[in-house]
Each structure stands twice: as C-alpha cells, then as structure tokens.
Amino acid sequence: MSIDITVVSGFLGAGKTTFLKKVISGMQGKGALIENEFGDIGIDGDMFGDELPVREIYAGCICCSVVHDFKKTLEELVSSYSLDYILIEPSGVASLSDIIKICDIVSKSSKADISLKRLITIVDVKGFEDYISDFGGFFLDQIENANVILLSHFEEGDDEKVESVVSRIKSYNEKALIFKENWYRIEGGEILYSIDSAESEGYALEETEKSNPANRTFETYSARNTKSFSEEEIEELLISLKSKEYGHVLRAKGILTTDRGKYVNFNFSQYSSSWSYVGICEESKAVVIGQDLNREKMSKLFE
Ligand SMILES: Nc1nc2c(ncn2[C@@H]2O[C@H](COP(=O)(O)OP(=O)(O)OP(=O)(O)O)[C@@H](O)[C@H]2O)c(=O)[nH]1
C-alpha cells in the first residue's frame, strides 16, 4: 500500500489550516500532519487538538532554511509508522516545486511507496492581484505546480472577481482542476469527494524563476505571554496592523488572553481579519510576518 501525500499550499493567510481542519475527519486510514510555520512560534499546530499526530517545523520554510528538518521528519514518518497518508502544510511563502522535489528524493531514498496524491494550492481571491505583483516569485510557484486549486476569501456576489482570478490562474496553470465553489461554506467530506472524483492530470514540475529565499524577503516578529486585551483593543489591534505604523504587515495571528480571562484566536491579513473565542490554551502568543517591521512598536503592542 502506498502512502498518499497531500500538500496544501497557499500564500499567507489563504486558508490552508482552515481547509485541513475541515477535511481531516473525512480522511481514510492512519495519518499524520507536518505543519510548517515561517514564524518562530507554532500557532497552527494547536488548532488540531488530538485529531492526528502533528509534527511542527517552524522558524523557516521546509523547502529552504529548515529543509533538513523536513526531510528527517518525512523520512521518519514514512519508515516508522505504517501510515496511510501524510498531510503537509508548508508555510505561506514556501515553494511548492521544491517540496515536490524533496518528497521525490525521500520516496527514492527510503524505498517507501509514496504517492503525491493531491498538490493543492489555495488562492486568496481578495489578495490575488497584489500577491502576483508584489510576491510573484513565491506565489506563482504555488499556482503553477498545483494539480488542484481552491479559491478562498470571496463571498456570494463576487462572481466577476472570481471569474477574472480563474482566467488569470488558467494562464499560469491550464491543467489544474480549479474548484470554484466556496469550499469555506461546504462540509469537509464533500470537498474531498469533489476533488478526488475529478480527473487529475498528475503533475509536471514547473520551474518558476526563483526569487530570493523567503528568509531574505520576509521577516517575522513573535511574542509569548502577550499582554491582556479587551474586546475593543483586539478590534483596534486588527485595524492598526493595516496601517504602515508597524511596517508592512502581511500576516499576523495568535492566541491572546482577554481582560476577562478568556482566550481569543486572532487572524490578520491586509485583506481580511477576524477574531473568535477559543477554549483554554497553554499560553498566549502572537506571530507577525511582513517587511520592514517596526519591532519597537510591535513589542509595545503585544508585550
Ligand atoms: N471569509 C473567509 N474566510 C476565510 C476563508 N479561508 C480562510 N478564512 C479565514 O482566514 C483566516 C486565515 O485562515 P488560515 O486557515 O489560518 O490561513 P493559513 O493559510 O493557514 O495561514 P498561514 O499558514 O498562517 O499563512 C482565518 O480566520 C480563516 O477563518 C474563506 O474562504 N473565506
């Protein structure tokens, strides 16, 4: 029996973790998840509770600066645990083509029967144009090498925008299955069924012109044991991260405590932000990814 690998890539905040959380319960057999975060602190791993074993690799991308950790983790998983499937969530700025290559190398060296079953990229409709023009080197590699593309961050009535993004995606990758429905509103098993019942073209590596490594293009700020916030202050925080006051913030997320002793999960990108109450967490923490970050101001905000 082969071990099916599903890679869920997509730019910062596209919805990778949200997608995985939805579909995990519909996966058949015994599996594990490799969760990669560009920031110094893992946030997403906590979102999976004990649904399946999660291996977290953070402080860089599994395709470059922490590639050895990734190879080691993948080798160990394929050779020691009789798994049926492995899910991989690379950081939002990872190169999908490099991850495919690493999976191929591990497949050959371990003699394990690994099948790259789903190479999924989630495309944020709202951020599409800006991400192509500002970070094309990272973003296009994810689009060109996917065999399934899902769209995120759009609502009913956005049909024109969706069609324009779909036709741009087709110009970069005409073979991928583009799933136009709003998966965010669909039950996990149904999404998997739709993806798997469509004919897949397999994959052919596309060599995108390489950009600078992610750790030379993006920087991160992280904080543990962050201060407490009122609900109003959390709203203000999400608005203020949009201004240039803190630098060019592309993504921020974390777990904060409120002045009423509750825990809140917050999510920020330039195109959407939200927060919601979550159960008791081990610690409060925040991670910010961007460019020219103002660390002094950032630490006043969180610490
Ligand atoms: N409205 C809407 N919100 C979405 C959609 N997809 C994701 N979100 C929200 O966007 C935020 C970020 O989603 P994540 O799943 O954490 O994104 P990610 O790609 O894992 O983020 P990073 O790995 O940190 O880059 C969360 O608040 C999600 O609930 C979507 O299609 N529509």
CSV table of C-alpha atoms and ligand atoms in Angstrom, one decimal:
chain,number,residue,atom,x,y,z
A,1,MET,CA,0.0,0.0,0.0
A,2,SER,CA,1.3,3.4,-0.8
A,3,ILE,CA,1.4,6.4,1.5
A,4,ASP,CA,-0.7,9.2,0.0
A,5,ILE,CA,0.8,12.6,0.3
A,6,THR,CA,-1.4,15.7,0.2
A,7,VAL,CA,0.4,19.1,0.2
A,8,VAL,CA,-1.8,22.1,1.0
A,9,SER,CA,0.0,25.2,-0.1
A,10,GLY,CA,-1.2,28.8,-0.5
A,11,PHE,CA,0.1,32.3,0.3
A,12,LEU,CA,0.0,33.8,3.8
A,13,GLY,CA,-3.5,33.5,5.4
A,14,ALA,CA,-5.1,31.9,2.3
A,15,GLY,CA,-6.9,29.3,4.4
A,16,LYS,CA,-4.6,26.2,4.5
A,17,THR,CA,-5.2,25.4,8.2
A,18,THR,CA,-8.9,26.1,7.8
A,19,PHE,CA,-9.1,23.7,4.9
A,20,LEU,CA,-7.2,20.9,6.7
A,21,LYS,CA,-9.3,21.2,9.8
A,22,LYS,CA,-12.4,20.7,7.6
A,23,VAL,CA,-11.2,17.7,5.7
A,24,ILE,CA,-9.2,15.7,8.3
A,25,SER,CA,-12.2,13.9,9.7
A,26,GLY,CA,-13.1,12.6,6.2
A,27,MET,CA,-9.6,11.1,5.6
A,28,GLN,CA,-9.5,7.3,5.5
A,29,GLY,CA,-6.9,5.4,7.4
A,30,LYS,CA,-4.0,6.4,9.7
A,31,GLY,CA,-2.4,9.7,9.0
A,32,ALA,CA,0.0,12.4,10.3
A,33,LEU,CA,0.3,16.1,9.6
A,34,ILE,CA,3.5,18.1,9.0
A,35,GLU,CA,2.8,21.7,9.9
A,36,ASN,CA,5.4,24.3,8.8
A,37,GLU,CA,5.4,27.9,10.1
A,38,PHE,CA,7.6,30.6,8.9
A,39,GLY,CA,7.5,32.4,12.3
A,40,ASP,CA,9.5,31.4,15.4
A,41,ILE,CA,6.4,30.2,17.3
A,42,GLY,CA,4.0,27.4,16.2
A,43,ILE,CA,0.3,28.6,16.2
A,44,ASP,CA,-1.5,26.3,13.8
A,45,GLY,CA,-0.4,23.0,15.4
A,46,ASP,CA,-2.6,23.9,18.4
A,47,MET,CA,-5.6,24.1,16.1
A,48,PHE,CA,-5.8,20.3,15.6
A,49,GLY,CA,-6.2,19.1,19.2
A,50,ASP,CA,-5.6,15.3,19.1
A,51,GLU,CA,-7.3,14.6,15.8
A,52,LEU,CA,-4.0,13.2,14.4
A,53,PRO,CA,-0.3,13.4,15.2
A,54,VAL,CA,1.2,16.8,14.2
A,55,ARG,CA,4.9,17.4,13.6
A,56,GLU,CA,5.6,21.1,13.8
A,57,ILE,CA,8.6,22.6,12.0
A,58,TYR,CA,8.9,26.3,12.5
A,59,ALA,CA,11.3,29.3,12.1
A,60,GLY,CA,11.7,29.0,8.3
A,61,CYS,CA,10.4,27.2,5.2
A,62,ILE,CA,10.5,23.5,4.8
A,63,CYS,CA,11.7,24.0,1.2
A,64,CYS,CA,14.8,26.0,2.2
A,65,SER,CA,16.1,27.1,5.6
A,66,VAL,CA,14.6,24.2,7.5
A,67,VAL,CA,14.7,21.6,4.7
A,68,HIS,CA,16.8,19.2,6.7
A,69,ASP,CA,14.2,19.1,9.5
A,70,PHE,CA,11.5,18.4,6.8
A,71,LYS,CA,13.5,15.6,5.2
A,72,LYS,CA,14.2,14.0,8.5
A,73,THR,CA,10.6,14.2,9.7
A,74,LEU,CA,9.2,12.9,6.4
A,75,GLU,CA,11.7,10.0,6.3
A,76,GLU,CA,10.8,9.1,9.9
A,77,LEU,CA,7.1,9.2,9.2
A,78,VAL,CA,7.2,7.1,6.0
A,79,SER,CA,9.5,4.5,7.5
A,80,SER,CA,8.3,4.0,11.1
A,81,TYR,CA,4.5,4.4,11.5
A,82,SER,CA,2.7,2.4,8.8
A,83,LEU,CA,0.8,5.5,7.7
A,84,ASP,CA,-1.8,5.6,5.0
A,85,TYR,CA,-1.5,9.3,4.4
A,86,ILE,CA,0.6,12.3,5.3
A,87,LEU,CA,-0.7,15.9,5.1
A,88,ILE,CA,1.8,18.7,4.6
A,89,GLU,CA,1.0,22.3,5.3
A,90,PRO,CA,4.0,24.4,4.1
A,91,SER,CA,4.5,28.0,5.2
A,92,GLY,CA,2.7,30.5,3.1
A,93,VAL,CA,5.9,31.6,1.5
A,94,ALA,CA,7.3,28.1,0.7
A,95,SER,CA,8.0,26.9,-2.9
A,96,LEU,CA,5.7,24.0,-3.9
A,97,SER,CA,8.1,22.8,-6.6
A,98,ASP,CA,10.9,22.4,-4.0
A,99,ILE,CA,8.6,20.5,-1.7
A,100,ILE,CA,7.6,18.1,-4.5
A,101,LYS,CA,11.3,17.5,-5.3
A,102,ILE,CA,12.0,16.8,-1.6
A,103,CYS,CA,9.1,14.3,-1.4
A,104,ASP,CA,10.5,12.6,-4.6
A,105,ILE,CA,14.0,12.4,-3.0
A,106,VAL,CA,12.6,10.8,0.2
A,107,SER,CA,10.5,8.5,-1.8
A,108,LYS,CA,13.5,7.1,-3.7
A,109,SER,CA,15.9,7.1,-0.7
A,110,SER,CA,13.5,5.4,1.7
A,111,LYS,CA,12.2,2.9,-0.8
A,112,ALA,CA,8.8,3.7,0.7
A,113,ASP,CA,5.9,3.7,-1.8
A,114,ILE,CA,4.9,7.3,-1.7
A,115,SER,CA,2.3,8.8,-3.9
A,116,LEU,CA,2.0,12.6,-4.3
A,117,LYS,CA,-1.8,12.4,-4.5
A,118,ARG,CA,-3.0,16.0,-4.1
A,119,LEU,CA,-1.0,19.1,-4.7
A,120,ILE,CA,-3.5,21.7,-3.6
A,121,THR,CA,-3.0,25.4,-3.7
A,122,ILE,CA,-5.5,27.8,-2.0
A,123,VAL,CA,-5.7,31.2,-3.7
A,124,ASP,CA,-6.9,34.2,-1.8
A,125,VAL,CA,-9.2,36.0,-4.3
A,126,LYS,CA,-9.0,39.3,-2.5
A,127,GLY,CA,-5.2,39.4,-2.3
A,128,PHE,CA,-4.6,37.8,-5.8
A,129,GLU,CA,-3.6,40.8,-7.8
A,130,ASP,CA,-1.3,42.3,-5.1
A,131,TYR,CA,0.4,39.0,-4.3
A,132,ILE,CA,1.1,38.4,-8.0
A,133,SER,CA,2.6,41.8,-8.5
A,134,ASP,CA,4.5,42.1,-5.2
A,135,PHE,CA,5.5,38.5,-4.4
A,136,GLY,CA,5.0,36.7,-7.8
A,137,GLY,CA,8.2,34.6,-7.3
A,138,PHE,CA,6.6,32.8,-4.3
A,139,PHE,CA,3.0,32.9,-5.3
A,140,LEU,CA,3.3,31.7,-8.9
A,141,ASP,CA,5.4,28.7,-8.0
A,142,GLN,CA,2.5,27.6,-5.8
A,143,ILE,CA,-0.1,28.2,-8.6
A,144,GLU,CA,2.0,26.6,-11.4
A,145,ASN,CA,2.8,23.4,-9.6
A,146,ALA,CA,-0.7,22.6,-8.1
A,147,ASN,CA,-3.0,19.9,-9.5
A,148,VAL,CA,-5.9,21.3,-7.6
A,149,ILE,CA,-6.6,25.0,-6.9
A,150,LEU,CA,-9.2,26.2,-4.4
A,151,LEU,CA,-10.3,29.8,-4.1
A,152,SER,CA,-10.8,31.5,-0.8
A,153,HIS,CA,-11.9,34.8,0.7
A,154,PHE,CA,-14.8,35.5,-1.6
A,155,GLU,CA,-18.5,35.8,-0.9
A,156,GLU,CA,-21.7,35.4,-2.9
A,157,GLY,CA,-21.9,38.1,-5.5
A,158,ASP,CA,-18.2,38.2,-6.2
A,159,ASP,CA,-18.7,36.3,-9.4
A,160,GLU,CA,-17.0,38.8,-11.7
A,161,LYS,CA,-13.9,39.0,-9.5
A,162,VAL,CA,-13.8,35.1,-9.2
A,163,GLU,CA,-14.0,34.7,-13.0
A,164,SER,CA,-11.2,37.2,-13.5
A,165,VAL,CA,-9.0,35.4,-11.0
A,166,VAL,CA,-9.9,32.0,-12.5
A,167,SER,CA,-8.9,33.1,-16.0
A,168,ARG,CA,-5.6,34.6,-14.7
A,169,ILE,CA,-4.9,31.3,-12.9
A,170,LYS,CA,-5.6,29.3,-16.1
A,171,SER,CA,-3.0,31.4,-17.9
A,172,TYR,CA,-0.4,30.2,-15.4
A,173,ASN,CA,-1.7,26.6,-15.0
A,174,GLU,CA,-4.1,25.3,-17.5
A,175,LYS,CA,-4.1,21.7,-16.2
A,176,ALA,CA,-5.1,22.1,-12.6
A,177,LEU,CA,-8.6,21.4,-11.5
A,178,ILE,CA,-9.9,24.8,-10.3
A,179,PHE,CA,-12.6,24.3,-7.7
A,180,LYS,CA,-14.7,27.5,-8.0
A,181,GLU,CA,-17.2,26.7,-5.3
A,182,ASN,CA,-16.9,28.4,-1.9
A,183,TRP,CA,-15.4,25.4,0.0
A,184,TYR,CA,-15.3,27.6,3.1
A,185,ARG,CA,-19.1,27.0,3.3
A,186,ILE,CA,-19.0,23.3,2.3
A,187,GLU,CA,-18.7,20.3,4.5
A,188,GLY,CA,-15.2,18.7,4.5
A,189,GLY,CA,-16.2,15.2,3.2
A,190,GLU,CA,-18.0,16.8,0.3
A,191,ILE,CA,-15.0,18.9,-0.7
A,192,LEU,CA,-12.7,15.9,-0.7
A,193,TYR,CA,-15.2,13.9,-2.7
A,194,SER,CA,-15.4,16.6,-5.4
A,195,ILE,CA,-11.6,17.0,-5.5
A,196,ASP,CA,-11.0,13.2,-5.7
A,197,SER,CA,-13.7,12.4,-8.2
A,198,ALA,CA,-12.4,15.0,-10.7
A,199,GLU,CA,-9.9,13.6,-13.2
A,200,SER,CA,-6.4,14.6,-12.1
A,201,GLU,CA,-3.7,15.4,-14.7
A,202,GLY,CA,-0.9,14.3,-12.3
A,203,TYR,CA,1.8,16.9,-12.0
A,204,ALA,CA,4.7,18.2,-14.1
A,205,LEU,CA,7.2,20.4,-12.3
A,206,GLU,CA,7.2,24.0,-13.5
A,207,GLU,CA,10.4,25.8,-12.8
A,208,THR,CA,9.4,29.3,-11.8
A,209,GLU,CA,12.1,32.0,-11.8
A,210,LYS,CA,13.5,31.7,-8.3
A,211,SER,CA,13.0,34.7,-6.0
A,212,ASN,CA,15.3,35.5,-3.1
A,213,PRO,CA,14.9,32.9,-0.3
A,214,ALA,CA,11.9,33.7,1.9
A,215,ASN,CA,14.1,34.5,4.9
A,216,ARG,CA,15.8,37.3,3.0
A,217,THR,CA,12.5,38.6,1.7
A,218,PHE,CA,10.2,38.4,4.7
A,219,GLU,CA,10.8,39.0,8.4
A,220,THR,CA,9.0,37.8,11.5
A,221,TYR,CA,8.2,39.1,14.9
A,222,SER,CA,6.9,36.9,17.7
A,223,ALA,CA,5.9,37.2,21.3
A,224,ARG,CA,5.0,34.8,24.1
A,225,ASN,CA,2.9,35.6,27.2
A,226,THR,CA,1.4,38.6,25.5
A,227,LYS,CA,-0.5,41.2,27.5
A,228,SER,CA,-4.2,41.0,28.0
A,229,PHE,CA,-6.6,42.8,25.7
A,230,SER,CA,-10.2,44.0,26.0
A,231,GLU,CA,-12.5,43.1,23.1
A,232,GLU,CA,-12.3,46.7,21.9
A,233,GLU,CA,-8.5,46.6,22.0
A,234,ILE,CA,-8.5,43.5,19.8
A,235,GLU,CA,-10.6,45.2,17.2
A,236,GLU,CA,-8.3,48.2,17.3
A,237,LEU,CA,-5.2,45.9,17.0
A,238,LEU,CA,-6.6,44.4,13.8
A,239,ILE,CA,-7.3,47.8,12.4
A,240,SER,CA,-3.9,49.2,13.4
A,241,LEU,CA,-1.9,46.3,11.8
A,242,LYS,CA,-3.2,47.5,8.4
A,243,SER,CA,-1.5,50.9,8.8
A,244,LYS,CA,2.1,51.4,7.9
A,245,GLU,CA,2.8,52.3,11.5
A,246,TYR,CA,4.1,48.8,12.2
A,247,GLY,CA,5.8,48.2,8.9
A,248,HIS,CA,4.3,46.2,6.0
A,249,VAL,CA,2.4,43.5,7.9
A,250,LEU,CA,1.3,40.7,5.6
A,251,ARG,CA,0.1,38.2,8.2
A,252,ALA,CA,-0.5,38.2,12.0
A,253,LYS,CA,-2.1,35.5,14.1
A,254,GLY,CA,-2.0,34.1,17.6
A,255,ILE,CA,-3.8,33.4,20.8
A,256,LEU,CA,-4.4,36.3,23.1
A,257,THR,CA,-6.0,36.5,26.6
A,258,THR,CA,-8.7,38.9,27.3
A,259,ASP,CA,-9.1,41.1,30.4
A,260,ARG,CA,-12.0,38.7,31.4
A,261,GLY,CA,-9.6,35.7,31.5
A,262,LYS,CA,-10.8,34.2,28.2
A,263,TYR,CA,-8.7,33.1,25.2
A,264,VAL,CA,-9.1,34.5,21.7
A,265,ASN,CA,-7.7,33.4,18.4
A,266,PHE,CA,-7.0,36.3,16.0
A,267,ASN,CA,-6.2,36.3,12.3
A,268,PHE,CA,-5.0,39.3,10.2
A,269,SER,CA,-4.1,39.8,6.6
A,270,GLN,CA,-4.2,43.0,4.6
A,271,TYR,CA,-7.5,41.8,3.0
A,272,SER,CA,-9.4,40.3,5.9
A,273,SER,CA,-9.1,39.9,9.7
A,274,SER,CA,-11.2,38.4,12.4
A,275,TRP,CA,-11.1,37.0,16.0
A,276,SER,CA,-13.1,34.5,17.9
A,277,TYR,CA,-13.1,33.0,21.4
A,278,VAL,CA,-11.4,29.6,21.8
A,279,GLY,CA,-11.1,27.2,24.7
A,280,ILE,CA,-8.4,27.3,27.4
A,281,CYS,CA,-4.9,27.4,25.8
A,282,GLU,CA,-1.5,26.7,27.2
A,283,GLU,CA,-0.1,30.2,26.6
A,284,SER,CA,-0.8,33.4,24.8
A,285,LYS,CA,1.4,34.1,21.7
A,286,ALA,CA,1.5,36.1,18.6
A,287,VAL,CA,3.4,35.9,15.3
A,288,VAL,CA,3.7,38.6,12.7
A,289,ILE,CA,5.1,38.2,9.2
A,290,GLY,CA,5.9,41.1,6.9
A,291,GLN,CA,8.6,43.5,5.6
A,292,ASP,CA,10.3,46.4,7.4
A,293,LEU,CA,8.5,45.6,10.6
A,294,ASN,CA,8.8,48.2,13.4
A,295,ARG,CA,9.8,45.8,16.3
A,296,GLU,CA,9.8,48.5,18.9
A,297,LYS,CA,6.2,49.4,18.2
A,298,MET,CA,5.2,45.8,17.8
A,299,SER,CA,6.6,44.9,21.2
A,300,LYS,CA,4.6,47.8,22.7
A,301,LEU,CA,1.5,46.4,21.0
A,302,PHE,CA,1.8,42.9,22.3
A,303,GLU,CA,4.1,42.8,25.3
B,1,LIG,N1,-14.4,34.5,4.7
B,1,LIG,C1,-13.5,33.6,4.5
B,1,LIG,N2,-12.5,33.5,5.5
B,1,LIG,C2,-11.6,32.5,5.3
B,1,LIG,C3,-11.6,31.7,4.2
B,1,LIG,N3,-10.5,30.9,4.3
B,1,LIG,C4,-9.9,31.2,5.4
B,1,LIG,N4,-10.6,32.1,6.1
B,1,LIG,C5,-10.2,32.8,7.4
B,1,LIG,O1,-8.9,33.4,7.1
B,1,LIG,C6,-8.1,33.3,8.3
B,1,LIG,C7,-6.8,32.6,8.0
B,1,LIG,O2,-7.0,31.3,7.7
B,1,LIG,P1,-5.9,30.1,7.9
B,1,LIG,O3,-6.6,28.8,7.6
B,1,LIG,O4,-5.3,30.3,9.2
B,1,LIG,O5,-4.9,30.5,6.8
B,1,LIG,P2,-3.4,29.8,6.5
B,1,LIG,O6,-3.3,29.8,5.0
B,1,LIG,O7,-3.4,28.5,7.2
B,1,LIG,O8,-2.5,30.9,7.1
B,1,LIG,P3,-0.9,30.9,7.3
B,1,LIG,O9,-0.5,29.4,7.3
B,1,LIG,O10,-0.7,31.5,8.6
B,1,LIG,O11,-0.3,31.6,6.2
B,1,LIG,C8,-9.0,32.5,9.3
B,1,LIG,O12,-9.6,33.5,10.1
B,1,LIG,C9,-10.0,31.8,8.5
B,1,LIG,O13,-11.2,31.6,9.2
B,1,LIG,C10,-12.6,31.9,3.2
B,1,LIG,O14,-12.6,31.3,2.1
B,1,LIG,N5,-13.5,32.9,3.4
